[in-house]
CSV table of C-alpha atoms in Angstrom, one decimal:
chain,number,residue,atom,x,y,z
A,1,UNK,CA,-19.2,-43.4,10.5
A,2,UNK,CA,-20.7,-44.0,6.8
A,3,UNK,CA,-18.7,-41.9,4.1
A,4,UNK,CA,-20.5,-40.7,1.6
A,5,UNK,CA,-19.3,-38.8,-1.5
A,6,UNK,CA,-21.6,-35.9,-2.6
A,7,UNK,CA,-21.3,-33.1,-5.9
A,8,UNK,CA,-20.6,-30.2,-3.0
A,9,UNK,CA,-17.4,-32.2,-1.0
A,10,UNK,CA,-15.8,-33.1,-4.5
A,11,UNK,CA,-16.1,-29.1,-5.5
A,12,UNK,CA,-15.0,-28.3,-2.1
A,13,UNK,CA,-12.2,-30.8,-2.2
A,14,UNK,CA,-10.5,-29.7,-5.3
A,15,UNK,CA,-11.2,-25.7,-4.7
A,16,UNK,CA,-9.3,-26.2,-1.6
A,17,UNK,CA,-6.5,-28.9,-2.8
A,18,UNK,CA,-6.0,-26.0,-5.6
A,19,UNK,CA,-5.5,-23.0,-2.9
A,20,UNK,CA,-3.2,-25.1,-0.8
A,21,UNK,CA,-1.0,-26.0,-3.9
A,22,UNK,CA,-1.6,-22.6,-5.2
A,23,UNK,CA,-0.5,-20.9,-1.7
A,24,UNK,CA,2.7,-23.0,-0.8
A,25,UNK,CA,3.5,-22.3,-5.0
A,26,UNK,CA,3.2,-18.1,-3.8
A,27,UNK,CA,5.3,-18.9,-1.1
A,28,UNK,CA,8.0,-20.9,-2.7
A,29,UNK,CA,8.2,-17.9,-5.3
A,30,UNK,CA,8.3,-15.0,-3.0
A,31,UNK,CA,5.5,-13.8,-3.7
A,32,UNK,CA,3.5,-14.1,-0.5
A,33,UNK,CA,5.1,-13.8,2.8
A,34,UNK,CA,5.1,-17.2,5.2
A,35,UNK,CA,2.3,-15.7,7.8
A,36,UNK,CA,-0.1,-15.2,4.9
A,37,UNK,CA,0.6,-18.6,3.2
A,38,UNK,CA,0.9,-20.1,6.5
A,39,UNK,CA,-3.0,-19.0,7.6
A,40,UNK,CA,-4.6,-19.6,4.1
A,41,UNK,CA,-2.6,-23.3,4.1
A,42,UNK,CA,-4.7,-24.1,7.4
A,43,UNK,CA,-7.5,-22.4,6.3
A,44,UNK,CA,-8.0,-24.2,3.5
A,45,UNK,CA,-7.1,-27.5,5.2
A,46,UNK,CA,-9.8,-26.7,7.4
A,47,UNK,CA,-12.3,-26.2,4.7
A,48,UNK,CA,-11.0,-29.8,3.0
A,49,UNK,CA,-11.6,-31.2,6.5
A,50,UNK,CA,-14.9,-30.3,7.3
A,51,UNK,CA,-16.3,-31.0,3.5
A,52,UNK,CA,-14.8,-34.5,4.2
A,53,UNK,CA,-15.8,-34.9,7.5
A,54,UNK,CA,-18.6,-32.9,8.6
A,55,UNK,CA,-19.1,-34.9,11.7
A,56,UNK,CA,-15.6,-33.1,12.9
A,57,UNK,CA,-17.2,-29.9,13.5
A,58,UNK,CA,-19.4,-31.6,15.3
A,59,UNK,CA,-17.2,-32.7,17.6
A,60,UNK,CA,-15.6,-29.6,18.0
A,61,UNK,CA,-18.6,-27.7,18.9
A,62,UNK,CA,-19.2,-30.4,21.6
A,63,UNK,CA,-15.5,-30.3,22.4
A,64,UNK,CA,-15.6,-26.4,23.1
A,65,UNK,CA,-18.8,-26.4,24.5
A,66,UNK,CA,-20.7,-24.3,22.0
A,67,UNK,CA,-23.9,-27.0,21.3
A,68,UNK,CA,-25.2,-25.9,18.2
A,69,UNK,CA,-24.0,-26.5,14.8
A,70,UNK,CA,-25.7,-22.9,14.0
A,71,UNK,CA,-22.5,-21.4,16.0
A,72,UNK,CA,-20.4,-23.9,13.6
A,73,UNK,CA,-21.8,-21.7,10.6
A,74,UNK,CA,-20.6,-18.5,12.5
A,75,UNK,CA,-17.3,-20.0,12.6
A,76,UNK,CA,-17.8,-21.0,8.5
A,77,UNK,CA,-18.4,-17.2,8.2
A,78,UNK,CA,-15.6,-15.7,10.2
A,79,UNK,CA,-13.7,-17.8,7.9
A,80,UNK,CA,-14.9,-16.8,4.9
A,81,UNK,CA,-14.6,-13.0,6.3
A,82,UNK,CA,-11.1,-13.5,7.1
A,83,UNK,CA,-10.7,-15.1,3.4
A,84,UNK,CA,-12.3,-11.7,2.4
A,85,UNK,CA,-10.0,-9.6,4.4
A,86,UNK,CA,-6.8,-11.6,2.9
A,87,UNK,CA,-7.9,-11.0,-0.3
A,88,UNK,CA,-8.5,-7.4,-0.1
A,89,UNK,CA,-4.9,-6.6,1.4
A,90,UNK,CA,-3.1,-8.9,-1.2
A,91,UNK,CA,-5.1,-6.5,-4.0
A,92,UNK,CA,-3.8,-3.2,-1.7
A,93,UNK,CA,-0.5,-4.2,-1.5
A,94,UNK,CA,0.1,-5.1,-5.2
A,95,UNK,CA,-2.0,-1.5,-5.7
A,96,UNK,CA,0.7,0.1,-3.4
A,97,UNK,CA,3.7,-1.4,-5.3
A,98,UNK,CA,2.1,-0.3,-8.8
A,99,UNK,CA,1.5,2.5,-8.0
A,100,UNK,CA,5.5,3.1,-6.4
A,101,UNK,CA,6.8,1.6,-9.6
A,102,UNK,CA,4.7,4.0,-12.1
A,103,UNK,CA,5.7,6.6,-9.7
A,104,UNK,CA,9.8,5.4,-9.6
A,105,UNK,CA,9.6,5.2,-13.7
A,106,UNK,CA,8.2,8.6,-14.4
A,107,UNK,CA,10.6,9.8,-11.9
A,108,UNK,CA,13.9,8.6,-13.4
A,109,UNK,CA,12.5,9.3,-17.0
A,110,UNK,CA,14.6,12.4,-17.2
A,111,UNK,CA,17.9,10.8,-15.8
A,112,UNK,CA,19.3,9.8,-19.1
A,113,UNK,CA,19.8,13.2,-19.1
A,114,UNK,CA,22.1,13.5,-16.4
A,115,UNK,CA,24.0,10.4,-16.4
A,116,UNK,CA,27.5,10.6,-15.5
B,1,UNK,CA,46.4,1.5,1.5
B,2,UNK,CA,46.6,3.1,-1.6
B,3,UNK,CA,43.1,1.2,-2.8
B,4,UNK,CA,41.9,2.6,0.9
B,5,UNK,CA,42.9,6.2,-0.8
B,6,UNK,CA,41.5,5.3,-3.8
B,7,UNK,CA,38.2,4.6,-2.6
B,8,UNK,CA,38.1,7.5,-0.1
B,9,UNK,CA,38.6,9.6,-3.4
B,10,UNK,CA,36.6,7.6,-5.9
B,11,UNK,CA,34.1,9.2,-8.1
B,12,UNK,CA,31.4,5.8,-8.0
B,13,UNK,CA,30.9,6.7,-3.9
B,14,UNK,CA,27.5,8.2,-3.8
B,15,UNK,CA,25.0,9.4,-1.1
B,16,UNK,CA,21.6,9.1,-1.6
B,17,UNK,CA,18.8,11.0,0.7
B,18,UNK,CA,15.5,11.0,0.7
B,19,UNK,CA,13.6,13.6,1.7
B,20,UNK,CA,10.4,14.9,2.3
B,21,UNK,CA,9.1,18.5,3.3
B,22,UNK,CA,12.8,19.5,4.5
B,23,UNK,CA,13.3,23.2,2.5
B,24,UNK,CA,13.8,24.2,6.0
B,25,UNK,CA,17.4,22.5,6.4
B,26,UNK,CA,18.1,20.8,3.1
B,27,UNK,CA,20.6,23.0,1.4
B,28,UNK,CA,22.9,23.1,5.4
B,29,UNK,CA,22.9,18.9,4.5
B,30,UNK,CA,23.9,19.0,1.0
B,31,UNK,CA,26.3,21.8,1.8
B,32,UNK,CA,27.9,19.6,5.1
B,33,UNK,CA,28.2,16.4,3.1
B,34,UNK,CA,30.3,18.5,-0.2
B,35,UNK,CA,32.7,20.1,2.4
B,36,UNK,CA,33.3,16.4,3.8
B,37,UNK,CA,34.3,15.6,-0.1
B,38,UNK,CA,31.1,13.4,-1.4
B,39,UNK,CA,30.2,15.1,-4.7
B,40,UNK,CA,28.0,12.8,-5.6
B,41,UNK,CA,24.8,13.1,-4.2
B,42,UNK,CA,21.3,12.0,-5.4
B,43,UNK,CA,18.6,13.6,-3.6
B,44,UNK,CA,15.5,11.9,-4.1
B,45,UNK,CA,12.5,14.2,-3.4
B,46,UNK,CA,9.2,12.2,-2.2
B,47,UNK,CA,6.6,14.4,-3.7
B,48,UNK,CA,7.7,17.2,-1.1
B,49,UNK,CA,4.8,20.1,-0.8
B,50,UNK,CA,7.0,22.9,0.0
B,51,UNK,CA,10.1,24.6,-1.5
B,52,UNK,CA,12.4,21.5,-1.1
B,53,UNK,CA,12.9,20.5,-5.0
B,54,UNK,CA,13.3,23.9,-5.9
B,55,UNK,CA,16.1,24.4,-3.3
B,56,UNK,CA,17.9,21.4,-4.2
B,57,UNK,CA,17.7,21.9,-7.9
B,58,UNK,CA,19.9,24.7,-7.5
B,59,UNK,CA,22.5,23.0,-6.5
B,60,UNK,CA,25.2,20.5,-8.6
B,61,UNK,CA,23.3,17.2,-7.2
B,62,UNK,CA,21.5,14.6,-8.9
B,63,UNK,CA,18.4,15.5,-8.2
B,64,UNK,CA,14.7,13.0,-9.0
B,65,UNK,CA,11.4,14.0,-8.0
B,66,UNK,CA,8.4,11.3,-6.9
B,67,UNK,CA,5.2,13.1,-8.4
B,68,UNK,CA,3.1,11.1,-5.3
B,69,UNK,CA,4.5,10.5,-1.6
B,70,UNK,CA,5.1,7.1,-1.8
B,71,UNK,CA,7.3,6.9,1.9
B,72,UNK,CA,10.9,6.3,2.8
B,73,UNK,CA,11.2,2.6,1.6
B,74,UNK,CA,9.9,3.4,-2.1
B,75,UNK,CA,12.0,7.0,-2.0
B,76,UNK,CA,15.4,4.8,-0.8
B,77,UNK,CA,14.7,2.1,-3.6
B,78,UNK,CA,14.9,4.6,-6.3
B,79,UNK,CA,17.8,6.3,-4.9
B,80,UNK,CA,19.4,2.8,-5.2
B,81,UNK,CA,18.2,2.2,-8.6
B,82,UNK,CA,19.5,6.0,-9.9
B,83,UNK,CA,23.1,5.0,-7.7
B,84,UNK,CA,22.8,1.9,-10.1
B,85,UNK,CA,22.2,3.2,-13.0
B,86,UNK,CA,25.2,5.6,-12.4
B,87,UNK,CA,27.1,2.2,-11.6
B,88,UNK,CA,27.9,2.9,-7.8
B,89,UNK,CA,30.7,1.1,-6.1
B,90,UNK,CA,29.3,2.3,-2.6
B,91,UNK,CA,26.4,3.9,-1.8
B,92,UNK,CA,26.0,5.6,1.6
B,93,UNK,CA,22.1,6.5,2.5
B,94,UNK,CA,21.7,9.3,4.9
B,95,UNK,CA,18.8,11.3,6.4
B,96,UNK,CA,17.7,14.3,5.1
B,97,UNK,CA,16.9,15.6,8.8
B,98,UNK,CA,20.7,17.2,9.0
B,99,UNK,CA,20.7,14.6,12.5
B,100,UNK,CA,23.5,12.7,11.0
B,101,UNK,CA,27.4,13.7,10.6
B,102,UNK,CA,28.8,12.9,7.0
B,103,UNK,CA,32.4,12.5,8.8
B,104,UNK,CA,30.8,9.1,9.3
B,105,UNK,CA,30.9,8.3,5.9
B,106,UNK,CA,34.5,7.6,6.5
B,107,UNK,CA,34.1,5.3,8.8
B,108,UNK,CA,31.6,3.1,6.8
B,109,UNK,CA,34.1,3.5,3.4
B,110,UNK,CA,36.8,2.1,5.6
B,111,UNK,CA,34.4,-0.7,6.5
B,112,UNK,CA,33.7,-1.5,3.0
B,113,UNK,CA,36.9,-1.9,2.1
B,114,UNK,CA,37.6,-4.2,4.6
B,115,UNK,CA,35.0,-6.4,2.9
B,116,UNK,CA,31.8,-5.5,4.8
B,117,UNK,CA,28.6,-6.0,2.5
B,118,UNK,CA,26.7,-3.2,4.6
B,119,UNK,CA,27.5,-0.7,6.9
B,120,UNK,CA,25.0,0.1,9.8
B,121,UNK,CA,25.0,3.1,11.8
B,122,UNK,CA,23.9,2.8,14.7
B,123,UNK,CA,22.8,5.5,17.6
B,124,UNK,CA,22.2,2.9,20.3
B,125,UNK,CA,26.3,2.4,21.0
B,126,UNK,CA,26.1,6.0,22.7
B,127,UNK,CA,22.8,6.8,23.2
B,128,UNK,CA,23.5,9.7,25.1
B,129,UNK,CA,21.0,12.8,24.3
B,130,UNK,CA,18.7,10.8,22.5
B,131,UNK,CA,15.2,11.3,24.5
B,132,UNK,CA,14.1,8.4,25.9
B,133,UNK,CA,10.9,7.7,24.8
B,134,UNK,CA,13.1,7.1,21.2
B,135,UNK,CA,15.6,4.5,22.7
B,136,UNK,CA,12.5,2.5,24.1
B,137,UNK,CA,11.1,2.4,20.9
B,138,UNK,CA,14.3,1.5,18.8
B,139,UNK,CA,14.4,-1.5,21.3
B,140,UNK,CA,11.2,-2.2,20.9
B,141,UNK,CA,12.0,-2.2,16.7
B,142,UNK,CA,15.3,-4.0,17.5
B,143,UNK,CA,13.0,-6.8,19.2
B,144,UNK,CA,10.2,-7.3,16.4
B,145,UNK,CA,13.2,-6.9,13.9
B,146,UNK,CA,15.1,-9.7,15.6
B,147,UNK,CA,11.7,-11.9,16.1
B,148,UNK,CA,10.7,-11.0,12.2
B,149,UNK,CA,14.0,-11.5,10.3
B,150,UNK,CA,15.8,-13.2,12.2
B,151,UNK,CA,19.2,-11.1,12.7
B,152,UNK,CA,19.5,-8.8,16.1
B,153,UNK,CA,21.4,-5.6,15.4
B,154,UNK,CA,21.8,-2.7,18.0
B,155,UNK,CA,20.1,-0.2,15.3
B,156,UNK,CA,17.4,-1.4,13.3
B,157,UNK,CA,15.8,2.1,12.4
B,158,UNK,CA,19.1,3.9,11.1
B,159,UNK,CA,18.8,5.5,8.3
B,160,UNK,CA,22.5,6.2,7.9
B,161,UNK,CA,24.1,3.2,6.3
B,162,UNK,CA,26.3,2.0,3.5
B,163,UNK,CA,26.0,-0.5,0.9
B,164,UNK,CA,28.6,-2.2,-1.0
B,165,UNK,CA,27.9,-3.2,-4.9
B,166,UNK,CA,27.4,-6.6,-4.4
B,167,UNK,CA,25.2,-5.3,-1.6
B,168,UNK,CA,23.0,-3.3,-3.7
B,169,UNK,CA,22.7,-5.6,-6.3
B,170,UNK,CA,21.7,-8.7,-4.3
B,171,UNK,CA,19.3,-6.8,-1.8
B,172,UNK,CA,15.5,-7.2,-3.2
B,173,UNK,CA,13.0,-4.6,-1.0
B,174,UNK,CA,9.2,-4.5,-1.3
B,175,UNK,CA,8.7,-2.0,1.3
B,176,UNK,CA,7.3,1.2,0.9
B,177,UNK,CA,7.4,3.1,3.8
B,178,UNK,CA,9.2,2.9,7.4
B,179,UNK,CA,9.5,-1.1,7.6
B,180,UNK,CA,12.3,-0.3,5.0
B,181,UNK,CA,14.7,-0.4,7.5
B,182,UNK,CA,13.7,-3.8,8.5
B,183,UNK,CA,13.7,-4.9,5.6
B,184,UNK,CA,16.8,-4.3,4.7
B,185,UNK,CA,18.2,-6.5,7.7
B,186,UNK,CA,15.8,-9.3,6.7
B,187,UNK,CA,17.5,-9.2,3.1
B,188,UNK,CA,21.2,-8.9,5.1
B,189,UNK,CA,20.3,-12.3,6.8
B,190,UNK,CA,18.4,-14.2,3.9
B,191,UNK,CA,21.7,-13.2,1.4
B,192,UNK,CA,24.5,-14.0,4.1
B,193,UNK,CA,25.9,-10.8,3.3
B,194,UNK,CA,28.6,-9.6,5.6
B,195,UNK,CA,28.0,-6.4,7.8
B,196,UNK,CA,29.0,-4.3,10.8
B,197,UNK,CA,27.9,-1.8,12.9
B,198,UNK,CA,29.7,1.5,14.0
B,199,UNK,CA,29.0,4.1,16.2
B,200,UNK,CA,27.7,7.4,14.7
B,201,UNK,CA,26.8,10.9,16.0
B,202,UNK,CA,23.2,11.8,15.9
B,203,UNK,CA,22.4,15.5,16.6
B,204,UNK,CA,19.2,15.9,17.9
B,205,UNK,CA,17.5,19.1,17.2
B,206,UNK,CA,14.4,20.9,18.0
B,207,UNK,CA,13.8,20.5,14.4
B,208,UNK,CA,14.6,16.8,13.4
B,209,UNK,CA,12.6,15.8,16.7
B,210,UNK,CA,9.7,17.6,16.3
B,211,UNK,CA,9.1,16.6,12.5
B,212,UNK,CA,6.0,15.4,11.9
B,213,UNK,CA,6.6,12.5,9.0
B,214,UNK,CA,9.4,10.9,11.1
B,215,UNK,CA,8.5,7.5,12.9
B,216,UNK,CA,6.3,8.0,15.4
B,217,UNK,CA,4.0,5.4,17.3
B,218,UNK,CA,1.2,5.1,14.7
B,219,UNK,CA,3.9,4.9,12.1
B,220,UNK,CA,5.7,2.2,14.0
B,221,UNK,CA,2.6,0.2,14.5
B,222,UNK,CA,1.8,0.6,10.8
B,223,UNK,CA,5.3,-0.9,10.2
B,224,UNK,CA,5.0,-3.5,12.3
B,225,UNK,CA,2.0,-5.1,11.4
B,226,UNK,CA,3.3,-4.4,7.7
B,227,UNK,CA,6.3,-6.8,8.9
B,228,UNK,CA,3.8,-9.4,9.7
B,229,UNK,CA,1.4,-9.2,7.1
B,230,UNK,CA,4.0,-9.3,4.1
C-alpha cells in the first residue's frame, strides 16, 4: 500500500486530532456527559482513519458485503447527520439551562426582601 | 440528645416544594406541614397557570415564582439555592401533591443527625396501595438509575427527601425536569456522600394519581433518554 500525503488528509487530520482533544477536554471538565464524548471520540477517529487510510473503507465494504464505495459515502453522510444531530442538542441543552438560570435569577430577585 | 432536640426545634430546617398547577390542594399541604412544627417553608411556584401563587402568597411562607415552567429539576434547584441563601442546616424537599406525610420529616432529621448526608424516602419498602402499573415503573427507573449512575436505591423517583448542608452544598444538578431525581443519586455516588433510606407513607388519591404533569410514560422516556444523552 503506497501512502501518499495530500492538502485534504492533512486538513482532515488536524480537524479531527482537534475534536478528539477538544471532546476528551469537555469531558474531563464536566461539561459533556461520557456517552456524548464517548461517540464523537470514535467518530472522529473514524474520520482520522479513513482520511489516512482510505483503502480501510474499502475493506469494510467488502468485509460487510456492501460492494460499492458509493454505499461507503452513505455511511460518510450518516455520519456527518449524526455530527449534525449532536450539535443541535448540545445548542438545546445549553438553551434549556439559559433559559432556567434567567428564569431562577428573576425569580429570587425579590428575596432580599424576605431574607430571614 | 439535647442537639437531637435542638435540631428537631431549629429554625435553619426548611422544606422546600415545588409545585405546579396545585391551587386545588396546596394550602391542606402547607397547612399539614405547620401543624407538624416546620415553619419554614419555601414554596417554589413553577409558572403555575391557575390560582396556586395567589393561594400560597397568603400564607407566612417563603414564597418565589418561575415566570416560565421550566419542570421539577430547575423548580427543586432554586428551592435549594433560596434554602441556601437563608443558610439551611437541613432541607427537607417534599411534593406538593399532599401524597406525602410531613410526620416523616422526623424521621429523616433523626437521620441527619446521625450523620447521613441525604435522606431518601422511599415508597417501595411498603408498597402496599400503590397501583401497580407505578411500582413497575419505579423498578424500571430503579434499573436505568442503577445502570446510569451507578448506585441502586429502592426509590429512585421520590420526591420526599432530605439534604444535609454539606449535602446541598456539594451536590451540582443540571437537570431540568423529571431525571432530577436521578440525578441527584448520580451526584450521592460521584461525592461519596453518606445516605439512607426510610420507609414513608404515600397516600394515594384520586387527585395526586390522576394529575396530569406527574411522571407518566412519555415523561419517563423523556427522562431516560435525557439520562443518556447528558
Amino acid at each position: 500500500m503506497i501512502f501518499y500525503i495530500s492538502i485534504y488528509k492533512i486538513i482532515l487530520g488536524l480537524l479531527s486530532i482537534y475534536f478528539i482533544i477538544e471532546k476528551i477536554w469537555r469531558f474531563y471538565k464536566k461539561k459533556q456527559s461520557l456517552f456524548k464524548s464517548f461517540l464523537m471520540v470514535v467518530i472522529w477517529s473514524f474520520v482520522f482513519l479513513f482520511s489516512f487510510f482510505p483503502d480501510i473503507t474499502h475493506a469494510i465494504s467488502k468485509y460487510l458485503g456492501l460492494g460499492e464505495n458509493l454505499n461507503t459515502l452513505i455511511f460518510l453522510g450518516f455520519v456527518v447527520i449524526f455530527l449534525f444531530i449532536f450539535h443541535l442538542l448540545d445548542d438545546i441543552e445549553k438553551l434549556e439551562s439559559d433559559i432556567s438560570e434567567i428564569v431562577r435569577k428573576e425569580a429570587l430577585r425579590g428575596l432580599n426582601n424576605i431574607k430571614k | 440528645m439535647e442537639d437531637l432536640e435542638k435540631l428537631y426545634t431549629s429554625s435553619k430546617i426548611f422544606v422546600v416544594i415545588p409545585v405546579y398547577n396545585e391551587s386545588a390542594i396546596i394550602q391542606s399541604v402547607i397547612t399539614e406541614i405547620q401543624l407538624a412544627g416546620y415553619k419554614n417553608i419555601i414554596i417554589i411556584d413553577d409558572g403555575s397557570m391557575d390560582s396556586t401563587y395567589e393561594q400560597v402568597s397568603k400564607n407566612d411562607v417563603i414564597v418565589v415564582r418561575h415566570y416560565l415552567n421550566r419542570g421539577k429539576g430547575a423548580t427543586l434547584r432554586t428551592g435549594i439555592e433560596v434554602a441556601k441563601m437563608l443558610k439551611a442546616d437541613v432541607v427537607v424537599t417534599i411534593d406538593g401533591d399532599g401524597q406525602h406525610n410531613p410526620n416523616d420529616i422526623k424521621k429523616m432529621l433523626y437521620l441527619i443527625w446521625q450523620g447521613n448526608d441525604v435522606v431518601l424516602g422511599s415508597r417501595l419498602f411498603n408498597s402496599k396501595g400503590m397501583p401497580i402499573f407505578k411500582i413497575i415503573a419505579n423498578y424500571f427507573g430503579n434499573l436505568c438509575t442503577w445502570i446510569l449512575c451507578g448506585l441502586w436505591v429502592s426509590d429512585s423517583q421520590s420526591g420526599f427527601r432530605a439534604y444535609s448542608k454539606k449535602a446541598i452544598a456539594m451536590i451540582n444538578t443540571r437537570a431540568e425536569r423529571y431525571e432530577y431525581d436521578s440525578e441527584i443519586i448520580r451526584e450521592i455516588y460521584r461525592n461519596k456522600l453518606k445516605f439512607f433510606e426510610i420507609q414513608i407513607e404515600v397516600r394515594y388519591t384520586n387527585y395526586s394519581i390522576n394529575k396530569v404533569s406527574k411522571m407518566n410514560i412519555k415523561n419517563g422516556l423523556d427522562a431516560l433518554f435525557k439520562m443518556i444523552i447528558y
